[in-house]
Amino acid sequence: MRIVMLGPPGAGKGTYASRLTKILGVPHISTGDMVREEIRAQTELGRKIKQYSDKGELVPDEIIIQLLSNRLEKPDAEKGYILDGFPRTINQAEALDKISKVDLVINLNVPDDIIITRLSNRVVCRKCGAIYNLLTLKPKKEGVCDKCGGELYQRRDDKPEVIKERLEVYRKKTEPLIDYYRRKGVLKDVRCDSLMTPPEVIVEQIMKIINEEEKKGKD
Ligand code: ADP
Ligand code: ZN
């Protein structure tokens, strides 16, 4: 199944996708991770991208569409995928339509106050990308990744000023995608109204939707 995770920054797209990938056996493709990987590798492209991502702005469509379409050509994406952080503009969604058919879009609804609290308390593993939250999803040992022992750090774009900008960018550029996919009949809503809802609960709701969709596909 080809799935898109849609929702504001901090909605939990990456957290849920990294769990769903294990259950479903299809790759979790995060354009945010790909962007950070390019920046870390200090490629020419990485240097260009950094100016945008540090400020919470979107990387230009043509760059990100190129990165994503290269990734989707890899053999592991043939059986399906979970896209996290892509598409983020109508332009990107139209480009995706040209290279692949989307079966299901999970739209995560999360109130702004939860997003801001979550993002300001988020830390990420430098080595494996695992996501933690200092309020709700703490690592066993402070500053150290449970999974691989890597160092945990706060993303540069998780600073309060940048969070505000990212939310504005989301409202303006990404939110129109909700209507875009609703009209195609592939959008399903999932709500998260509490900071304390464990990821497993949401993952279970998403799995229920996926199973129903798969059943429909077979009928
Ligand atoms: P978030 O936690 O805000 O969802 P991501 O980790 O998905 O953030 O992305 C981090 C940054 O990488 C974004 O703020 C943006 O600059 C860039 N980026 C990631 N995906 C895209 C995309 N599809 N289009 C444009 N820029 C992107
Ligand atoms: Zn790790």
XYZ file of C-alpha atoms and ligand atoms in Angstrom:
247
model
C 0.000 0.000 0.000
C 1.188 3.515 -0.861
C 0.515 5.795 2.057
C 1.034 9.525 2.656
C 1.211 10.915 6.192
C -0.186 14.433 6.226
C -0.254 16.858 9.130
C 1.432 19.879 10.687
C 5.023 19.740 11.933
C 5.063 17.869 15.217
C 1.857 15.975 14.449
C 3.774 12.731 14.862
C 4.176 11.783 11.202
C 7.697 10.471 11.702
C 6.964 8.765 15.011
C 4.005 6.841 13.605
C 5.615 6.148 10.239
C 8.669 4.603 11.899
C 6.356 2.179 13.702
C 4.115 1.482 10.711
C 7.097 0.632 8.503
C 7.885 -2.351 10.772
C 4.301 -3.605 10.801
C 3.725 -3.188 7.064
C 7.168 -4.082 5.718
C 7.288 -1.135 3.315
C 9.914 1.625 3.527
C 9.408 4.795 5.569
C 10.483 7.636 3.318
C 10.979 10.927 5.131
C 11.991 13.907 3.017
C 12.945 15.728 6.251
C 15.447 12.937 7.020
C 16.708 13.036 3.440
C 17.177 16.797 3.698
C 19.082 16.477 7.005
C 21.220 13.708 5.495
C 22.222 15.956 2.564
C 23.071 18.780 4.962
C 25.162 16.498 7.158
C 27.026 15.084 4.165
C 27.868 18.697 3.199
C 27.155 18.075 -0.463
C 26.674 21.056 -2.720
C 22.963 20.334 -2.673
C 23.093 20.106 1.124
C 24.561 23.582 1.405
C 21.824 24.981 -0.781
C 19.094 23.204 1.160
C 20.387 24.310 4.550
C 19.531 27.980 3.984
C 15.876 27.079 3.728
C 15.519 24.379 6.342
C 17.351 26.358 9.069
C 14.737 29.084 8.741
C 11.793 26.709 8.678
C 11.093 27.459 5.029
C 10.317 24.839 2.423
C 13.082 23.637 0.167
C 12.190 24.566 -3.458
C 9.840 22.086 -5.127
C 12.178 21.105 -7.954
C 14.931 20.043 -5.530
C 12.684 18.025 -3.250
C 10.719 16.432 -6.115
C 13.999 15.273 -7.666
C 15.203 13.795 -4.363
C 11.903 12.002 -3.809
C 11.526 10.615 -7.315
C 15.069 9.198 -7.160
C 14.153 7.512 -3.901
C 10.905 6.025 -5.242
C 12.827 4.402 -8.091
C 14.678 2.153 -5.655
C 13.401 -1.430 -5.710
C 12.233 -1.461 -2.066
C 9.554 1.126 -2.880
C 7.934 -1.094 -5.491
C 5.616 -2.871 -3.046
C 4.563 0.364 -1.391
C 5.814 3.075 0.948
C 4.952 5.441 3.748
C 5.717 9.031 2.794
C 6.427 11.372 5.686
C 6.869 15.074 4.923
C 6.031 14.786 1.233
C 4.052 16.189 -0.528
C 3.977 19.586 1.178
C 2.654 21.726 -1.691
C 0.016 21.218 -4.388
C 2.835 21.311 -6.901
C 4.558 18.381 -5.137
C 1.288 16.429 -4.961
C 0.783 16.841 -8.691
C 4.336 15.695 -9.341
C 3.744 12.641 -7.148
C 0.556 11.813 -9.052
C 2.646 11.621 -12.201
C 5.090 9.066 -10.808
C 2.945 6.981 -8.473
C -0.602 6.294 -7.330
C -1.418 7.180 -3.723
C -3.778 4.686 -2.061
C -4.312 6.339 1.294
C -3.623 9.678 2.970
C -3.659 9.780 6.755
C -4.459 13.322 7.873
C -3.265 13.907 11.433
C -5.282 16.576 13.256
C -3.410 18.067 16.191
C -4.147 21.375 17.967
C -1.451 24.086 17.834
C -0.744 24.147 21.582
C 0.121 20.448 21.531
C 2.363 20.923 18.510
C 4.313 23.739 20.115
C 4.807 21.864 23.387
C 5.814 18.723 21.519
C 8.310 20.337 19.190
C 9.992 22.334 21.925
C 10.542 19.113 23.872
C 11.603 16.937 20.959
C 15.082 15.473 20.693
C 16.398 13.285 17.901
C 19.188 10.707 17.664
C 22.123 11.974 15.623
C 22.969 8.447 14.501
C 19.703 6.608 13.731
C 17.114 9.412 13.634
C 14.931 7.947 16.424
C 12.580 10.567 17.881
C 12.126 11.199 21.622
C 10.150 13.662 23.691
C 11.422 14.942 27.010
C 7.860 15.126 28.384
C 6.167 12.060 27.005
C 8.614 9.742 25.314
C 11.790 10.036 27.334
C 14.966 8.122 26.560
C 16.004 5.722 29.349
C 19.264 7.600 29.810
C 19.365 11.366 29.352
C 20.942 12.430 26.062
C 21.456 8.864 24.830
C 19.439 6.910 22.245
C 17.770 3.737 23.616
C 18.048 2.016 20.259
C 21.647 2.646 19.215
C 23.450 4.595 21.954
C 23.782 7.640 19.681
C 23.778 11.226 20.938
C 20.414 12.999 21.215
C 20.141 16.614 20.066
C 17.542 19.314 19.488
C 16.946 20.148 15.825
C 17.856 23.687 14.819
C 14.363 24.177 13.430
C 12.731 23.137 16.732
C 13.548 26.530 18.280
C 10.425 28.588 19.193
C 10.844 31.310 16.502
C 11.328 28.706 13.800
C 8.412 26.563 15.006
C 6.114 29.549 14.493
C 7.362 30.009 10.944
C 6.945 26.294 10.158
C 3.348 26.356 11.368
C 2.634 29.361 9.167
C 4.218 27.667 6.173
C 2.124 24.584 6.889
C -1.132 26.581 7.002
C -0.374 28.413 3.798
C 1.259 25.789 1.601
C 0.456 22.323 2.922
C -3.055 22.552 4.362
C -4.629 22.922 0.879
C -3.547 19.311 0.317
C -6.275 18.160 2.699
C -8.913 19.248 0.186
C -6.849 18.015 -2.740
C -6.801 14.459 -1.373
C -10.282 14.568 0.131
C -11.652 15.251 -3.328
C -9.800 12.227 -4.649
C -11.505 10.152 -1.943
C -8.298 8.814 -0.389
C -8.110 10.951 2.774
C -8.786 9.609 6.278
C -8.707 11.755 9.412
C -7.021 10.787 12.667
C -7.260 13.055 15.702
C -4.876 13.485 18.591
C -6.141 15.923 21.237
C -3.946 15.008 24.151
C -0.227 15.338 24.705
C -0.305 12.158 26.739
C -1.814 9.822 24.140
C 0.822 7.116 23.639
C 1.969 6.608 20.016
C 0.706 2.992 20.098
C -2.886 4.189 20.440
C -2.671 6.326 17.305
C -0.760 3.632 15.415
C -3.554 1.204 16.239
C -6.148 3.615 14.840
C -4.122 4.027 11.667
C -3.726 0.252 11.321
C -7.492 -0.154 11.595
C -7.948 2.279 8.705
C -5.280 0.506 6.638
C -6.872 -2.897 7.218
C -10.294 -1.601 6.233
C -8.863 -0.074 3.061
C -7.071 -3.303 2.165
C -10.267 -5.270 2.668
C -12.141 -2.825 0.421
C -9.462 -3.228 -2.235
C -9.968 -7.011 -2.264
C -13.791 -6.962 -2.440
P 8.609 18.668 10.329
O 8.974 18.124 11.639
O 8.376 20.159 10.322
O 7.507 17.909 9.646
P 10.621 17.617 8.503
O 11.610 16.868 9.287
O 9.619 16.870 7.703
O 9.911 18.664 9.463
O 11.379 18.625 7.508
C 12.371 19.512 7.947
C 12.642 20.584 6.897
O 13.066 19.962 5.672
C 11.422 21.415 6.497
O 11.199 22.495 7.358
C 11.809 21.860 5.074
O 12.728 22.919 5.086
C 12.520 20.624 4.531
N 11.579 19.727 3.832
C 11.257 18.445 4.172
N 10.352 17.915 3.321
C 10.081 18.893 2.416
C 9.227 18.978 1.282
N 8.438 17.949 0.901
N 9.214 20.139 0.584
C 9.973 21.183 0.943
N 10.799 21.166 1.998
C 10.867 20.038 2.737
Zn 19.784 6.092 17.751
